[in-house]
CSV table of N, CA and C in Angstrom, one decimal:
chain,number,residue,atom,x,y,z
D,1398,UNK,N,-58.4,39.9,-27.0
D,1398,UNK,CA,-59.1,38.7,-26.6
D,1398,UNK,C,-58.9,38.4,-25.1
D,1399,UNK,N,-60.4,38.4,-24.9
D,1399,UNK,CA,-60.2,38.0,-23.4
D,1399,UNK,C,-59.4,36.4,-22.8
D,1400,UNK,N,-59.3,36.6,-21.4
D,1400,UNK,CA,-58.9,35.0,-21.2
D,1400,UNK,C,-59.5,34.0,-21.1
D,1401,UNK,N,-59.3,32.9,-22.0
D,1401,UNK,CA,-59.8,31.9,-22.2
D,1401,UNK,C,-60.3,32.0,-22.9
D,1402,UNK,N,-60.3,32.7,-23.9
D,1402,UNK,CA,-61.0,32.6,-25.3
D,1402,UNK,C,-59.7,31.9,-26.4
D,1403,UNK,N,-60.5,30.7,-27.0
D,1403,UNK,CA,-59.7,30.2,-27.7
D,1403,UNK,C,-59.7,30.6,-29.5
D,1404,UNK,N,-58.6,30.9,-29.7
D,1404,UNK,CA,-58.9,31.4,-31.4
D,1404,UNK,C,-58.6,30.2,-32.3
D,1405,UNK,N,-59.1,30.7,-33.6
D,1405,UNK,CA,-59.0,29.5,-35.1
D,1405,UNK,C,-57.7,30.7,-35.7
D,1406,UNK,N,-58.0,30.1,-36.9
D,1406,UNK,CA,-57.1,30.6,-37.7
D,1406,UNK,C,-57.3,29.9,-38.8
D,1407,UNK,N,-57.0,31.1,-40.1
D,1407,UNK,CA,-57.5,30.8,-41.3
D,1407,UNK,C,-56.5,31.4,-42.3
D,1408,UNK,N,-55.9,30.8,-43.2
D,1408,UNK,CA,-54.6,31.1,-44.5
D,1408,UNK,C,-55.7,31.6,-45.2
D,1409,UNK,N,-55.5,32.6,-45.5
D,1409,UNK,CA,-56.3,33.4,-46.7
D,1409,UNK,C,-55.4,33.7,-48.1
D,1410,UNK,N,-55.4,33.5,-48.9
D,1410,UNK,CA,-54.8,33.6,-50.4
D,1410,UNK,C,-56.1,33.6,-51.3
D,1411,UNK,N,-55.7,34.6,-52.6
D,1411,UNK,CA,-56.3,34.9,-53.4
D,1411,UNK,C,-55.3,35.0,-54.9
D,1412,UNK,N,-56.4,34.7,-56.0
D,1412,UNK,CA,-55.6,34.7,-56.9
D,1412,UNK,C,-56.3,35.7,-58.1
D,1413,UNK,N,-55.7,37.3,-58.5
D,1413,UNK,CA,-53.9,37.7,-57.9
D,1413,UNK,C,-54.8,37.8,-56.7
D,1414,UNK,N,-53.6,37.9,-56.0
D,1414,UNK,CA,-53.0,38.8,-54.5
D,1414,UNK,C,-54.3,39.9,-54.4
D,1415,UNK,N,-54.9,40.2,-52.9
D,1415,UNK,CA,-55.7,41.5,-52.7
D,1415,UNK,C,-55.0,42.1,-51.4
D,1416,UNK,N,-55.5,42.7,-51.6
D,1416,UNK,CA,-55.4,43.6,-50.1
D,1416,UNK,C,-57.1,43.3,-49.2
D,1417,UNK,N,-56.9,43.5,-48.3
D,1417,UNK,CA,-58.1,43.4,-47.2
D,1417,UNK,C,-59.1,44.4,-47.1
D,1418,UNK,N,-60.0,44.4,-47.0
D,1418,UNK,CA,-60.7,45.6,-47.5
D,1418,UNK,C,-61.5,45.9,-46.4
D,1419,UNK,N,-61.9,44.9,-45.8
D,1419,UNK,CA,-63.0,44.9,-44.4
D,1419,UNK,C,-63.2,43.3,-44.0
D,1420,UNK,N,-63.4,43.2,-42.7
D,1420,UNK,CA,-63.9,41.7,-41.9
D,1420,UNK,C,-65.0,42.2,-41.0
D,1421,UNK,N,-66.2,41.6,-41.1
D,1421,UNK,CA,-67.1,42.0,-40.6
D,1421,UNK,C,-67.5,40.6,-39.7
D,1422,UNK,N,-68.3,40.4,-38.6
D,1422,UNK,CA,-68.7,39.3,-38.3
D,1422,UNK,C,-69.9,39.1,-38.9
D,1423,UNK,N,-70.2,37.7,-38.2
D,1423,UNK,CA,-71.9,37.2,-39.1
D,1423,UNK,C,-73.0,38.1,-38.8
D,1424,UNK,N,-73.0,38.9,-37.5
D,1424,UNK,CA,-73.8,40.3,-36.7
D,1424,UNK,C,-73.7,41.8,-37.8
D,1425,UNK,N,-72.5,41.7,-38.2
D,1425,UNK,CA,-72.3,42.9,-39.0
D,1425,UNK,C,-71.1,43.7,-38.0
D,1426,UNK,N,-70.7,42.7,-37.4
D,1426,UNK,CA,-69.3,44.4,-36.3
D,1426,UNK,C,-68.2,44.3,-36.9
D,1427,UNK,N,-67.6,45.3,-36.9
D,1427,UNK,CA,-66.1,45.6,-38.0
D,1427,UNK,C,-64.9,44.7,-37.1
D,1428,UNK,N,-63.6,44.1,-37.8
D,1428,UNK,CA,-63.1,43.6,-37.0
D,1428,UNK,C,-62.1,44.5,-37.8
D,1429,UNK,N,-61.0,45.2,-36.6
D,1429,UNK,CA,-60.1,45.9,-37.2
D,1429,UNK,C,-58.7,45.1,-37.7
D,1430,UNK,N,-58.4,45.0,-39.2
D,1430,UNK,CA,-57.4,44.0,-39.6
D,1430,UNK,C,-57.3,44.5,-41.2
D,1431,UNK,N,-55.7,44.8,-41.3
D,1431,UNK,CA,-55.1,45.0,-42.9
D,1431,UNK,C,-54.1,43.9,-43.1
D,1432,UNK,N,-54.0,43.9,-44.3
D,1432,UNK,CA,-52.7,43.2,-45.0
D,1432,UNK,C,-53.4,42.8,-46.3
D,1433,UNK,N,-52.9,42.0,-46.9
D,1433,UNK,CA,-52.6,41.4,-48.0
D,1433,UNK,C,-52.8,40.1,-48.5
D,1434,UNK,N,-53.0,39.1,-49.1
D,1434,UNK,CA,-52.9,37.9,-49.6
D,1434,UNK,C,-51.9,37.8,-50.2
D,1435,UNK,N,-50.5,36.5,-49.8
D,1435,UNK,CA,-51.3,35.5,-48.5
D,1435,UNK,C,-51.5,35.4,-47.5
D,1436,UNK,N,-52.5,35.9,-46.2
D,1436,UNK,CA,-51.7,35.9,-45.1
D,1436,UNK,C,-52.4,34.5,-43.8
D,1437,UNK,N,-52.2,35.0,-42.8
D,1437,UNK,CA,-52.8,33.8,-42.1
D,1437,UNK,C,-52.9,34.8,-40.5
D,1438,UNK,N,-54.8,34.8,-40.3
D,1438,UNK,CA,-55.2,36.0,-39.4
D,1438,UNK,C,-55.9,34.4,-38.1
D,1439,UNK,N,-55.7,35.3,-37.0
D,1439,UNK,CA,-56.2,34.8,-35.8
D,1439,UNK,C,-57.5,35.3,-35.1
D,1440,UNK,N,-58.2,34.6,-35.1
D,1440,UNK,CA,-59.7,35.3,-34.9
D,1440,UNK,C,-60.8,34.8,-33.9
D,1441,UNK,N,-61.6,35.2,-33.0
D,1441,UNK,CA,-62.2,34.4,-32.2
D,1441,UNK,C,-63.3,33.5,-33.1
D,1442,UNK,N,-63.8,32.0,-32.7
D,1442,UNK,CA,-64.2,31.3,-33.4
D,1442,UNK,C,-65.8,31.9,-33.7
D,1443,UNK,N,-66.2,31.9,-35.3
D,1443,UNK,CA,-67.5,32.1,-35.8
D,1443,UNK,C,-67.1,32.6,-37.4
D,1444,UNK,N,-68.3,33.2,-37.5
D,1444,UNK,CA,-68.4,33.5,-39.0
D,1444,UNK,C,-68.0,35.0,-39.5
D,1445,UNK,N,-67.3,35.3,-40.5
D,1445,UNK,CA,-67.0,36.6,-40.9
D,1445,UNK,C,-67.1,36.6,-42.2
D,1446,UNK,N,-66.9,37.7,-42.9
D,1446,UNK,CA,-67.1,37.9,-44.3
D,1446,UNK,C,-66.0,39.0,-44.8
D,1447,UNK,N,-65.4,38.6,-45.5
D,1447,UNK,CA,-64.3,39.5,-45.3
D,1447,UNK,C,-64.2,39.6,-47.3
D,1448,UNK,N,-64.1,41.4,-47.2
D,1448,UNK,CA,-64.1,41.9,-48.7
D,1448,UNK,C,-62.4,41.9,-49.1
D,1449,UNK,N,-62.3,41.2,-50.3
D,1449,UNK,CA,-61.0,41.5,-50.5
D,1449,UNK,C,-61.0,42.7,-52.3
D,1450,UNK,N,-59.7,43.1,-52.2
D,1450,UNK,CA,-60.0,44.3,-53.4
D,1450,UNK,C,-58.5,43.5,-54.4
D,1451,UNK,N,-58.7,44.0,-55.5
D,1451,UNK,CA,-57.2,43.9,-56.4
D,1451,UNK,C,-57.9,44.9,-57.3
D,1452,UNK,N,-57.1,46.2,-57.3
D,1452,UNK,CA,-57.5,47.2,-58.7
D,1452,UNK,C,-58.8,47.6,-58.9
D,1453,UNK,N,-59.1,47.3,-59.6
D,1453,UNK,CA,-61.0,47.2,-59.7
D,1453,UNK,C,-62.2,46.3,-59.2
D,1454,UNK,N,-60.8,45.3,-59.6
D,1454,UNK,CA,-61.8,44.0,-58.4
D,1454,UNK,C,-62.1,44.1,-57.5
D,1455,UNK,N,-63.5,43.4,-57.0
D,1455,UNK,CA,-63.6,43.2,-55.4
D,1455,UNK,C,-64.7,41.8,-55.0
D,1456,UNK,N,-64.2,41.3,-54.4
D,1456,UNK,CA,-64.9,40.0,-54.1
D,1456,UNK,C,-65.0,40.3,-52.3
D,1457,UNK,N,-65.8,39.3,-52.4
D,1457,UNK,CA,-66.1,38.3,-51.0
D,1457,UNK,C,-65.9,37.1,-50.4
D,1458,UNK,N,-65.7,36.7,-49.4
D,1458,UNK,CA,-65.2,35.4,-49.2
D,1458,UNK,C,-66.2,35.2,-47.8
D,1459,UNK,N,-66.6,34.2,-47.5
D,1459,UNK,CA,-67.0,34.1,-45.9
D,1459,UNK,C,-66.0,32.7,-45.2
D,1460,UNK,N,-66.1,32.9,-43.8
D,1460,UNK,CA,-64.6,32.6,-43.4
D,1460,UNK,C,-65.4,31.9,-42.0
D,1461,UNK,N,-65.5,30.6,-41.9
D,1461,UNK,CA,-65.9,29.7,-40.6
D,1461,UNK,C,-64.4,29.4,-39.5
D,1462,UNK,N,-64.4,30.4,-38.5
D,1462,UNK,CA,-63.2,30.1,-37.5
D,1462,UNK,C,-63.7,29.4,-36.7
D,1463,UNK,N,-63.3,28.3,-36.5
D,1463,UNK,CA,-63.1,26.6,-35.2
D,1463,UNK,C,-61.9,27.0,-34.2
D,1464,UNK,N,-62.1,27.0,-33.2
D,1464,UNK,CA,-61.2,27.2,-32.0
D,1464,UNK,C,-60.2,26.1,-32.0
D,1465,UNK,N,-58.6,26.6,-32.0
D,1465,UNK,CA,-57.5,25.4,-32.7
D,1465,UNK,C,-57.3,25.1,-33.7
D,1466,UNK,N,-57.9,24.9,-34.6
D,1466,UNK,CA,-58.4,24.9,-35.8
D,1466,UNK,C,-57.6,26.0,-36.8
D,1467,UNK,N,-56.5,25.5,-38.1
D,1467,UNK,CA,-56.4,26.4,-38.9
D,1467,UNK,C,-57.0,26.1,-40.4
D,1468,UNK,N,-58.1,26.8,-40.7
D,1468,UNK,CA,-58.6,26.9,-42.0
D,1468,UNK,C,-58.1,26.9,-43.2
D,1469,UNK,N,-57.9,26.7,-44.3
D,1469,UNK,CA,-57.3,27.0,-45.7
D,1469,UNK,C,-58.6,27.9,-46.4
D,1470,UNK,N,-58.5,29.0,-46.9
D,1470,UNK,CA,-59.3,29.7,-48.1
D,1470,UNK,C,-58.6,30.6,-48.9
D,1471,UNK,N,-58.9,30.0,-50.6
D,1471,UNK,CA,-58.3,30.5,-51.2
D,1471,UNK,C,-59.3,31.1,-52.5
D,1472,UNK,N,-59.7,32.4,-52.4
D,1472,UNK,CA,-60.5,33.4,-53.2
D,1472,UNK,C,-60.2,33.3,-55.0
D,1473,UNK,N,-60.5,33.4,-55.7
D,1473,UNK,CA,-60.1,33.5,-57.1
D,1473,UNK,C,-61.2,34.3,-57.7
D,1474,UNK,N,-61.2,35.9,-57.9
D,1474,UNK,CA,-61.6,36.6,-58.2
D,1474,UNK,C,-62.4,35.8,-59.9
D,1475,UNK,N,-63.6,36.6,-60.1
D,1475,UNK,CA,-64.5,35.2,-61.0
D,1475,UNK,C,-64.0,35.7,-62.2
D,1476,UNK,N,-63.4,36.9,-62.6
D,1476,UNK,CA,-62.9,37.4,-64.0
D,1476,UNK,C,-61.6,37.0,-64.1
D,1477,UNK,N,-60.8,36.4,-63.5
D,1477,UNK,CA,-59.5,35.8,-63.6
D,1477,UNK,C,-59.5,34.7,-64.3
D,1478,UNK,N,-58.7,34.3,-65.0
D,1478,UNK,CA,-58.5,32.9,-66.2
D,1478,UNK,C,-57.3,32.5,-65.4
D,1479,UNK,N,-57.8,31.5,-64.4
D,1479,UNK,CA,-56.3,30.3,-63.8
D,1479,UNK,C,-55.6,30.3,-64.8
D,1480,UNK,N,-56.0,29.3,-65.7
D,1480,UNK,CA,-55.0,28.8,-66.8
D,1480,UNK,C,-54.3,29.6,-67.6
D,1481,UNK,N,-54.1,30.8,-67.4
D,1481,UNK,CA,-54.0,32.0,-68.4
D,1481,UNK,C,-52.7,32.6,-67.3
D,1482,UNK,N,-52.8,32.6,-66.4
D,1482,UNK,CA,-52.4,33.4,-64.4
D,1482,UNK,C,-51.1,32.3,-64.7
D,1483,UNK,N,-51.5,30.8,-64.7
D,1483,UNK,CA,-50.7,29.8,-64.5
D,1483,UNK,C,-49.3,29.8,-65.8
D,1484,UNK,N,-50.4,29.8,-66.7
D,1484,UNK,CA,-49.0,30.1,-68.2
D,1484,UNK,C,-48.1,31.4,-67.9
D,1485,UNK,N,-48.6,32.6,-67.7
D,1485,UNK,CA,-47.5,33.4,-67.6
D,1485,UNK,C,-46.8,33.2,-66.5
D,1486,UNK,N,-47.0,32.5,-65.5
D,1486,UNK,CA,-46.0,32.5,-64.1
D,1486,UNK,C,-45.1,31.7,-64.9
D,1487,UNK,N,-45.8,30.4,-65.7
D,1487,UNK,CA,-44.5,29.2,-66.1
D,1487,UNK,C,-43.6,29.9,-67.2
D,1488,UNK,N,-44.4,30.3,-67.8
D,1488,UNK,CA,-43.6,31.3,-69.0
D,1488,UNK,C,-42.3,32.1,-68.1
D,1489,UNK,N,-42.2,32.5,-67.3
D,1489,UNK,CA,-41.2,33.1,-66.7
D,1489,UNK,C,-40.1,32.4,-66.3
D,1490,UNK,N,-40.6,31.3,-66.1
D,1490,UNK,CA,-38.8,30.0,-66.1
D,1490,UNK,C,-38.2,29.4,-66.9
């Protein structure tokens, strides 16, 4: 990032957890970036679309970065049952 460019920032979580698969901007250019959900990426301000994977799954998210600005997004894969995710985590205590 050049100087005086101001970045956003955006908490990314998915439910399960993905790994990062690609961040592309609103143009279509690759932005080079791995990890995992949850994490929290810094980015110059605009639009991206970023592929997340779990297993077989794979979704999409699109991602509005504001300069200063930290975003909340939280993906939930469409074949996933919250309420189902939720009982087995409680079932564990």
């Amino acid at each position: 990032l050049g100087t005086g460019v101001r970045v956003g920032y955006v908490q990314l979580s998915s439910t399960p957890w993905a790994e990062i698969q690609s961040i592309e901007t609103a143009a279509g250019k690759a932005v080079h970036l791995a990890g995992q959900t949850p994490l929290q990426i810094a980015l110059p301000p605009g639009r991206y679309v970023v592929e997340l994977k779990n297993g077989d799954r794979s979704g999409k998210v699109t991602l509005d970065v504001v300069p200063g600005q930290v975003g909340i997004v939280n993906y939930v894969f469409p074949d996933v049952k919250v309420d189902s995710v939720v009982n087995e985590l409680v079932s564990k205590y």
